[in-house]
mmCIF file of C-alpha atoms and ligand atoms in Angstrom:
data_model
loop_
_atom_site.group_PDB
_atom_site.id
_atom_site.type_symbol
_atom_site.label_atom_id
_atom_site.label_comp_id
_atom_site.label_asym_id
_atom_site.label_seq_id
_atom_site.Cartn_x
_atom_site.Cartn_y
_atom_site.Cartn_z
ATOM 1 C CA MET A 257 1.840 19.457 21.463
ATOM 2 C CA ALA A 258 3.100 17.401 24.373
ATOM 3 C CA ASN A 259 6.586 15.929 24.088
ATOM 4 C CA ALA A 260 8.283 12.672 24.960
ATOM 5 C CA GLU A 261 11.901 11.632 24.462
ATOM 6 C CA ILE A 262 11.568 7.848 24.738
ATOM 7 C CA GLY A 263 9.009 5.588 23.083
ATOM 8 C CA VAL A 264 7.817 2.156 24.186
ATOM 9 C CA ILE A 265 5.856 0.057 21.712
ATOM 10 C CA GLY A 266 4.389 -2.809 23.637
ATOM 11 C CA GLY A 267 1.498 -4.450 25.333
ATOM 12 C CA SER A 268 -1.463 -2.478 26.549
ATOM 13 C CA GLY A 269 -0.587 -3.243 30.185
ATOM 14 C CA PHE A 270 2.356 -0.896 30.476
ATOM 15 C CA TYR A 271 0.975 2.626 30.565
ATOM 16 C CA SER A 272 -1.776 1.761 33.034
ATOM 17 C CA PHE A 273 0.805 1.550 35.839
ATOM 18 C CA LEU A 274 1.900 5.167 35.470
ATOM 19 C CA ASP A 275 0.473 8.121 37.354
ATOM 20 C CA ASP A 276 -0.685 11.119 35.378
ATOM 21 C CA VAL A 277 -0.894 9.655 31.908
ATOM 22 C CA THR A 278 -1.831 12.051 29.135
ATOM 23 C CA GLU A 279 -3.547 10.477 26.154
ATOM 24 C CA ILE A 280 -3.033 12.193 22.810
ATOM 25 C CA MET A 281 -4.138 11.233 19.333
ATOM 26 C CA VAL A 282 -1.604 11.787 16.557
ATOM 27 C CA ASP A 283 -2.320 11.621 12.846
ATOM 28 C CA THR A 284 0.415 10.887 10.307
ATOM 29 C CA PRO A 285 0.820 11.009 6.502
ATOM 30 C CA TYR A 286 0.427 7.203 6.645
ATOM 31 C CA GLY A 287 -2.851 7.227 8.533
ATOM 32 C CA PRO A 288 -3.548 6.709 12.225
ATOM 33 C CA PRO A 289 -1.205 4.681 14.476
ATOM 34 C CA SER A 290 -2.416 1.601 16.360
ATOM 35 C CA ASP A 291 -3.861 3.732 19.153
ATOM 36 C CA SER A 292 -3.426 7.011 21.006
ATOM 37 C CA LEU A 293 -0.033 7.782 22.505
ATOM 38 C CA PHE A 294 0.020 7.643 26.300
ATOM 39 C CA LEU A 295 2.511 10.133 27.687
ATOM 40 C CA GLY A 296 3.932 9.683 31.150
ATOM 41 C CA ASP A 297 6.999 10.099 33.279
ATOM 42 C CA ILE A 298 9.483 7.471 34.491
ATOM 43 C CA ALA A 299 12.261 8.637 36.820
ATOM 44 C CA GLY A 300 12.246 12.084 35.258
ATOM 45 C CA ARG A 301 12.249 10.800 31.675
ATOM 46 C CA THR A 302 9.271 11.571 29.439
ATOM 47 C CA VAL A 303 7.898 8.461 27.769
ATOM 48 C CA ALA A 304 5.306 7.819 25.065
ATOM 49 C CA PHE A 305 3.622 4.403 25.231
ATOM 50 C CA LEU A 306 1.936 2.964 22.180
ATOM 51 C CA PRO A 307 -0.039 -0.296 22.388
ATOM 52 C CA ARG A 308 1.211 -2.077 19.285
ATOM 53 C CA HIS A 309 -1.989 -4.047 18.674
ATOM 54 C CA GLY A 310 -4.330 -1.287 19.874
ATOM 55 C CA ARG A 311 -5.720 -1.123 23.406
ATOM 56 C CA ALA A 312 -8.367 -3.734 22.590
ATOM 57 C CA HIS A 313 -5.705 -5.937 20.958
ATOM 58 C CA HIS A 314 -7.702 -5.876 17.733
ATOM 59 C CA LEU A 315 -4.842 -5.533 15.201
ATOM 60 C CA PRO A 316 -3.122 -8.735 14.012
ATOM 61 C CA PRO A 317 0.627 -8.400 13.309
ATOM 62 C CA HIS A 318 0.208 -8.037 9.525
ATOM 63 C CA ARG A 319 -2.417 -5.259 9.915
ATOM 64 C CA ILE A 320 -0.408 -3.004 12.200
ATOM 65 C CA ASN A 321 0.409 0.341 10.604
ATOM 66 C CA TYR A 322 4.095 0.230 11.491
ATOM 67 C CA ARG A 323 4.917 3.375 9.520
ATOM 68 C CA ALA A 324 2.241 5.410 11.296
ATOM 69 C CA ASN A 325 3.408 4.085 14.686
ATOM 70 C CA LEU A 326 7.047 5.116 14.225
ATOM 71 C CA TRP A 327 6.159 8.432 12.542
ATOM 72 C CA ALA A 328 3.769 9.326 15.375
ATOM 73 C CA LEU A 329 6.409 8.625 18.030
ATOM 74 C CA ARG A 330 9.035 10.699 16.262
ATOM 75 C CA SER A 331 6.580 13.549 15.758
ATOM 76 C CA VAL A 332 6.149 14.016 19.522
ATOM 77 C CA GLY A 333 9.919 14.161 20.037
ATOM 78 C CA VAL A 334 10.810 10.505 20.615
ATOM 79 C CA ARG A 335 14.359 9.612 19.557
ATOM 80 C CA GLN A 336 14.874 6.268 21.351
ATOM 81 C CA VAL A 337 12.435 3.351 21.170
ATOM 82 C CA LEU A 338 12.165 0.154 23.220
ATOM 83 C CA GLY A 339 10.159 -2.601 21.532
ATOM 84 C CA PRO A 340 9.240 -5.505 23.834
ATOM 85 C CA CYS A 341 7.469 -8.432 22.177
ATOM 86 C CA ALA A 342 6.451 -12.046 22.802
ATOM 87 C CA VAL A 343 8.367 -14.732 20.875
ATOM 88 C CA GLY A 344 8.764 -18.484 20.579
ATOM 89 C CA GLY A 345 12.074 -20.080 21.566
ATOM 90 C CA LEU A 346 13.877 -22.016 18.819
ATOM 91 C CA ARG A 347 16.210 -23.871 21.197
ATOM 92 C CA PRO A 348 15.214 -26.045 24.150
ATOM 93 C CA GLU A 349 17.368 -23.912 26.465
ATOM 94 C CA TYR A 350 15.335 -20.802 25.535
ATOM 95 C CA GLY A 351 12.239 -21.889 27.411
ATOM 96 C CA PRO A 352 9.273 -19.829 28.605
ATOM 97 C CA GLY A 353 10.350 -16.859 30.707
ATOM 98 C CA THR A 354 13.636 -16.329 28.835
ATOM 99 C CA LEU A 355 14.421 -12.694 28.093
ATOM 100 C CA LEU A 356 16.498 -12.434 24.908
ATOM 101 C CA ILE A 357 17.843 -9.150 23.593
ATOM 102 C CA PRO A 358 18.570 -9.840 19.916
ATOM 103 C CA ASP A 359 21.408 -8.290 17.958
ATOM 104 C CA GLN A 360 20.246 -9.590 14.566
ATOM 105 C CA LEU A 361 17.002 -10.202 12.741
ATOM 106 C CA VAL A 362 15.846 -12.208 9.740
ATOM 107 C CA ASP A 363 12.833 -10.960 7.798
ATOM 108 C CA ARG A 364 10.439 -13.752 6.809
ATOM 109 C CA THR A 365 7.418 -11.433 6.452
ATOM 110 C CA GLN A 366 5.648 -11.081 3.121
ATOM 111 C CA SER A 367 3.139 -8.251 2.974
ATOM 112 C CA ARG A 368 4.618 -5.381 4.944
ATOM 113 C CA VAL A 369 5.802 -2.010 3.714
ATOM 114 C CA GLN A 370 9.284 -1.639 5.191
ATOM 115 C CA THR A 371 10.242 1.844 4.018
ATOM 116 C CA PHE A 372 9.036 5.437 4.197
ATOM 117 C CA TYR A 373 10.869 6.111 0.941
ATOM 118 C CA ASP A 374 8.797 4.145 -1.539
ATOM 119 C CA GLY A 375 8.285 6.774 -4.262
ATOM 120 C CA GLU A 376 4.650 7.504 -3.402
ATOM 121 C CA PRO A 377 3.946 11.241 -2.907
ATOM 122 C CA LEU A 378 2.744 12.173 0.563
ATOM 123 C CA PRO A 379 -0.515 14.093 1.109
ATOM 124 C CA ASP A 380 1.535 17.281 1.579
ATOM 125 C CA GLY A 381 2.886 16.930 -1.961
ATOM 126 C CA SER A 382 6.459 16.021 -1.030
ATOM 127 C CA THR A 383 7.914 13.000 -2.797
ATOM 128 C CA PRO A 384 10.461 10.779 -1.045
ATOM 129 C CA ASN A 385 13.719 9.899 -2.747
ATOM 130 C CA VAL A 386 15.042 6.348 -2.937
ATOM 131 C CA VAL A 387 17.026 5.600 0.199
ATOM 132 C CA HIS A 388 19.239 2.528 0.668
ATOM 133 C CA LEU A 389 19.964 2.422 4.355
ATOM 134 C CA ALA A 390 22.772 0.549 6.131
ATOM 135 C CA PHE A 391 21.069 -2.118 8.277
ATOM 136 C CA ALA A 392 23.839 -4.647 8.956
ATOM 137 C CA ASP A 393 23.344 -4.157 12.687
ATOM 138 C CA PRO A 394 19.626 -3.500 13.109
ATOM 139 C CA TYR A 395 19.570 -2.561 16.794
ATOM 140 C CA CYS A 396 20.974 0.304 18.855
ATOM 141 C CA PRO A 397 24.051 -0.866 20.793
ATOM 142 C CA ALA A 398 23.441 1.616 23.630
ATOM 143 C CA GLY A 399 19.808 0.565 23.970
ATOM 144 C CA ARG A 400 20.755 -3.117 24.019
ATOM 145 C CA GLN A 401 23.287 -2.437 26.757
ATOM 146 C CA ALA A 402 20.752 -0.499 28.852
ATOM 147 C CA ALA A 403 18.164 -3.260 28.461
ATOM 148 C CA ALA A 404 20.591 -6.035 29.440
ATOM 149 C CA ALA A 405 21.862 -4.095 32.466
ATOM 150 C CA ALA A 406 18.294 -3.372 33.570
ATOM 151 C CA ALA A 407 17.409 -7.077 33.425
ATOM 152 C CA ARG A 408 20.508 -8.063 35.425
ATOM 153 C CA GLY A 409 19.612 -5.413 37.991
ATOM 154 C CA ARG A 410 16.322 -7.274 38.520
ATOM 155 C CA ASP A 411 18.029 -10.687 38.809
ATOM 156 C CA TRP A 412 16.814 -11.724 35.377
ATOM 157 C CA GLU A 413 19.912 -12.798 33.434
ATOM 158 C CA PRO A 414 19.085 -12.088 29.786
ATOM 159 C CA VAL A 415 20.358 -13.869 26.709
ATOM 160 C CA ASP A 416 22.478 -11.003 25.396
ATOM 161 C CA GLY A 417 22.401 -11.354 21.606
ATOM 162 C CA GLY A 418 20.818 -13.748 19.133
ATOM 163 C CA THR A 419 18.753 -13.679 15.969
ATOM 164 C CA LEU A 420 15.067 -12.820 15.921
ATOM 165 C CA CYS A 421 13.278 -14.438 12.971
ATOM 166 C CA VAL A 422 10.127 -12.472 12.109
ATOM 167 C CA ILE A 423 7.366 -14.397 10.353
ATOM 168 C CA GLU A 424 4.255 -13.039 8.675
ATOM 169 C CA GLY A 425 1.700 -14.697 10.955
ATOM 170 C CA PRO A 426 -0.891 -14.584 12.286
ATOM 171 C CA ARG A 427 -0.535 -18.370 12.311
ATOM 172 C CA PHE A 428 2.310 -20.015 14.207
ATOM 173 C CA SER A 429 5.069 -21.955 12.420
ATOM 174 C CA THR A 430 4.750 -25.494 11.122
ATOM 175 C CA ARG A 431 7.112 -28.012 12.688
ATOM 176 C CA ALA A 432 9.196 -28.075 9.495
ATOM 177 C CA GLU A 433 9.466 -24.285 9.328
ATOM 178 C CA SER A 434 10.416 -24.133 12.974
ATOM 179 C CA ARG A 435 13.136 -26.805 12.592
ATOM 180 C CA TRP A 436 14.457 -24.954 9.559
ATOM 181 C CA TYR A 437 14.704 -21.661 11.495
ATOM 182 C CA ALA A 438 16.466 -23.434 14.356
ATOM 183 C CA GLY A 439 18.774 -25.199 11.880
ATOM 184 C CA GLN A 440 19.924 -21.830 10.591
ATOM 185 C CA GLY A 441 21.111 -20.981 14.070
ATOM 186 C CA TRP A 442 18.363 -18.423 14.703
ATOM 187 C CA SER A 443 17.281 -17.974 18.312
ATOM 188 C CA VAL A 444 13.652 -16.871 18.608
ATOM 189 C CA VAL A 445 10.677 -16.370 16.300
ATOM 190 C CA GLY A 446 8.067 -13.594 16.452
ATOM 191 C CA MET A 447 5.598 -11.673 14.298
ATOM 192 C CA THR A 448 6.048 -7.972 15.079
ATOM 193 C CA GLY A 449 9.804 -7.307 15.187
ATOM 194 C CA HIS A 450 9.832 -6.351 11.522
ATOM 195 C CA PRO A 451 9.539 -3.758 10.051
ATOM 196 C CA GLU A 452 9.656 -1.810 13.330
ATOM 197 C CA ALA A 453 13.463 -1.739 13.547
ATOM 198 C CA VAL A 454 14.131 -0.679 9.957
ATOM 199 C CA LEU A 455 11.460 2.024 9.992
ATOM 200 C CA ALA A 456 12.973 3.369 13.209
ATOM 201 C CA ARG A 457 16.388 3.461 11.534
ATOM 202 C CA GLU A 458 14.912 5.344 8.557
ATOM 203 C CA LEU A 459 13.662 7.981 11.002
ATOM 204 C CA GLU A 460 17.075 8.079 12.723
ATOM 205 C CA LEU A 461 15.626 6.637 15.928
ATOM 206 C CA CYS A 462 17.465 4.288 18.276
ATOM 207 C CA TYR A 463 15.554 0.997 18.403
ATOM 208 C CA THR A 464 16.023 -1.857 20.876
ATOM 209 C CA SER A 465 14.142 -5.140 20.716
ATOM 210 C CA MET A 466 13.422 -7.009 23.967
ATOM 211 C CA THR A 467 11.916 -10.441 23.374
ATOM 212 C CA LEU A 468 10.130 -12.477 26.030
ATOM 213 C CA VAL A 469 9.925 -16.206 25.251
ATOM 214 C CA THR A 470 6.390 -17.431 25.974
ATOM 215 C CA ASP A 471 6.700 -20.941 24.532
ATOM 216 C CA LEU A 472 9.003 -23.285 22.695
ATOM 217 C CA ASP A 473 8.277 -23.112 18.961
ATOM 218 C CA ALA A 474 6.806 -26.185 17.250
ATOM 219 C CA GLY A 475 10.151 -27.666 16.204
ATOM 220 C CA ALA A 476 11.776 -27.270 19.620
ATOM 221 C CA GLU A 477 9.201 -29.139 21.710
ATOM 222 C CA GLN A 478 7.475 -32.501 21.588
ATOM 223 C CA GLY A 479 3.811 -31.672 22.197
ATOM 224 C CA GLU A 480 1.078 -30.182 20.056
ATOM 225 C CA GLY A 481 2.889 -26.968 19.250
ATOM 226 C CA VAL A 482 2.169 -23.426 20.298
ATOM 227 C CA SER A 483 -1.256 -22.352 21.513
ATOM 228 C CA HIS A 484 -2.432 -18.784 21.914
ATOM 229 C CA GLU A 485 -3.647 -19.546 25.455
ATOM 230 C CA GLU A 486 -0.164 -20.677 26.497
ATOM 231 C CA VAL A 487 1.400 -17.510 25.048
ATOM 232 C CA LEU A 488 -1.030 -15.340 27.008
ATOM 233 C CA ARG A 489 -0.528 -17.310 30.225
ATOM 234 C CA VAL A 490 3.277 -17.019 30.185
ATOM 235 C CA PHE A 491 3.160 -13.399 29.080
ATOM 236 C CA GLY A 492 0.779 -12.550 31.912
ATOM 237 C CA LYS A 493 3.042 -14.278 34.423
ATOM 238 C CA ASN A 494 6.075 -12.249 33.305
ATOM 239 C CA VAL A 495 4.520 -8.907 32.424
ATOM 240 C CA GLY A 496 5.172 -7.476 35.907
ATOM 241 C CA ARG A 497 8.903 -8.052 35.882
ATOM 242 C CA LEU A 498 9.196 -7.123 32.215
ATOM 243 C CA ARG A 499 7.615 -3.794 33.123
ATOM 244 C CA GLU A 500 10.156 -3.271 35.917
ATOM 245 C CA VAL A 501 13.015 -4.026 33.524
ATOM 246 C CA LEU A 502 11.537 -1.685 30.913
ATOM 247 C CA PHE A 503 11.219 1.137 33.414
ATOM 248 C CA ASP A 504 14.828 0.624 34.561
ATOM 249 C CA ALA A 505 15.988 0.527 30.935
ATOM 250 C CA VAL A 506 14.153 3.785 30.217
ATOM 251 C CA SER A 507 15.922 5.565 33.057
ATOM 252 C CA ALA A 508 19.302 4.130 31.934
ATOM 253 C CA LEU A 509 19.060 5.396 28.339
ATOM 254 C CA PRO A 510 21.292 8.357 27.487
ATOM 255 C CA ALA A 511 19.771 11.800 27.033
ATOM 256 C CA THR A 512 18.786 12.453 23.417
ATOM 257 C CA GLU A 513 21.594 14.959 22.842
ATOM 258 C CA GLU A 514 24.169 12.701 24.537
ATOM 259 C CA ARG A 515 23.705 9.649 22.348
ATOM 260 C CA ALA A 516 27.059 8.200 21.220
ATOM 261 C CA CYS A 517 25.596 5.630 18.772
ATOM 262 C CA ALA A 518 25.220 6.180 15.020
ATOM 263 C CA CYS A 519 21.401 5.776 14.928
ATOM 264 C CA GLY A 520 20.733 9.523 14.963
ATOM 265 C CA THR A 521 22.815 10.104 11.833
ATOM 266 C CA ALA A 522 21.631 7.121 9.760
ATOM 267 C CA LEU A 523 20.517 9.403 6.917
ATOM 268 C CA ASP A 524 23.786 11.350 6.684
ATOM 269 C CA GLY A 525 24.886 11.461 3.064
ATOM 270 C CA LEU A 526 21.471 10.264 1.897
ATOM 271 C CA ASP A 527 18.713 12.640 0.796
ATOM 272 C CA PRO A 528 15.337 11.317 1.929
ATOM 273 C CA GLY A 529 13.490 14.076 0.100
ATOM 274 C CA ILE A 530 10.760 14.300 2.746
ATOM 275 C CA ARG A 531 10.786 16.283 5.937
ATOM 276 C CA LEU A 532 11.064 14.165 9.065
ATOM 277 C CA PRO A 533 8.620 15.192 11.798
HETATM 278 ZN ZN1 ZN B 1460 21.177 4.359 19.032
#
């Protein structure tokens, strides 16, 4: 089995810019992940790319098998994950092209399984115990720092901190919903940031969210509201520099055994009852 130390869950465009990509299929107790893993090398670091929506972008946010995605990454050796995603800005100053690295999230999803430890026996017969994980600070502080420094190194001053509100989708927000989110002081709104972060924490992985604002959400602008075409246009315009920042962030992450954050010991004192890959 090939190995990778760092995982990137993102758009299909990222792995295609690497030389010598190895594609491997990984099965998990939760079924197949969104796609194959694409293993490559960035500045001497081994990386596994996973297209979150599948390479043909056929999976809507609520149909993504988040558990399989995180389990598959961990099973090939990944211990640190970067999760770029497109979001809407909830404040006029967070316009298209803003890179925001959140330090908090609010879960407004409805249908998603957000734990590996849900009492259902796995196919191998093991039964998970109930696990109540600390999640006050959902993101890895070291990963956030690496991502922010990488952006600054490319002359792209990020918004360092803020709250990502994750909605169920696939529809965009109504104007009233959007104004309500903004009124709470939340920063950006997306559809895939949850449950990625909490599932990563349950597997003792470092997880860092990097959000690219593609539009102002319905409550923050005066026009017709968000369109899918506009999201794609702005994302396409910024995907090149986001890739550069991602690659720099990958090379700035600490070695697995040199991590100083608490992510790798999140299960200490808890007994998950199932064997992590
Ligand atoms: Zn960490």
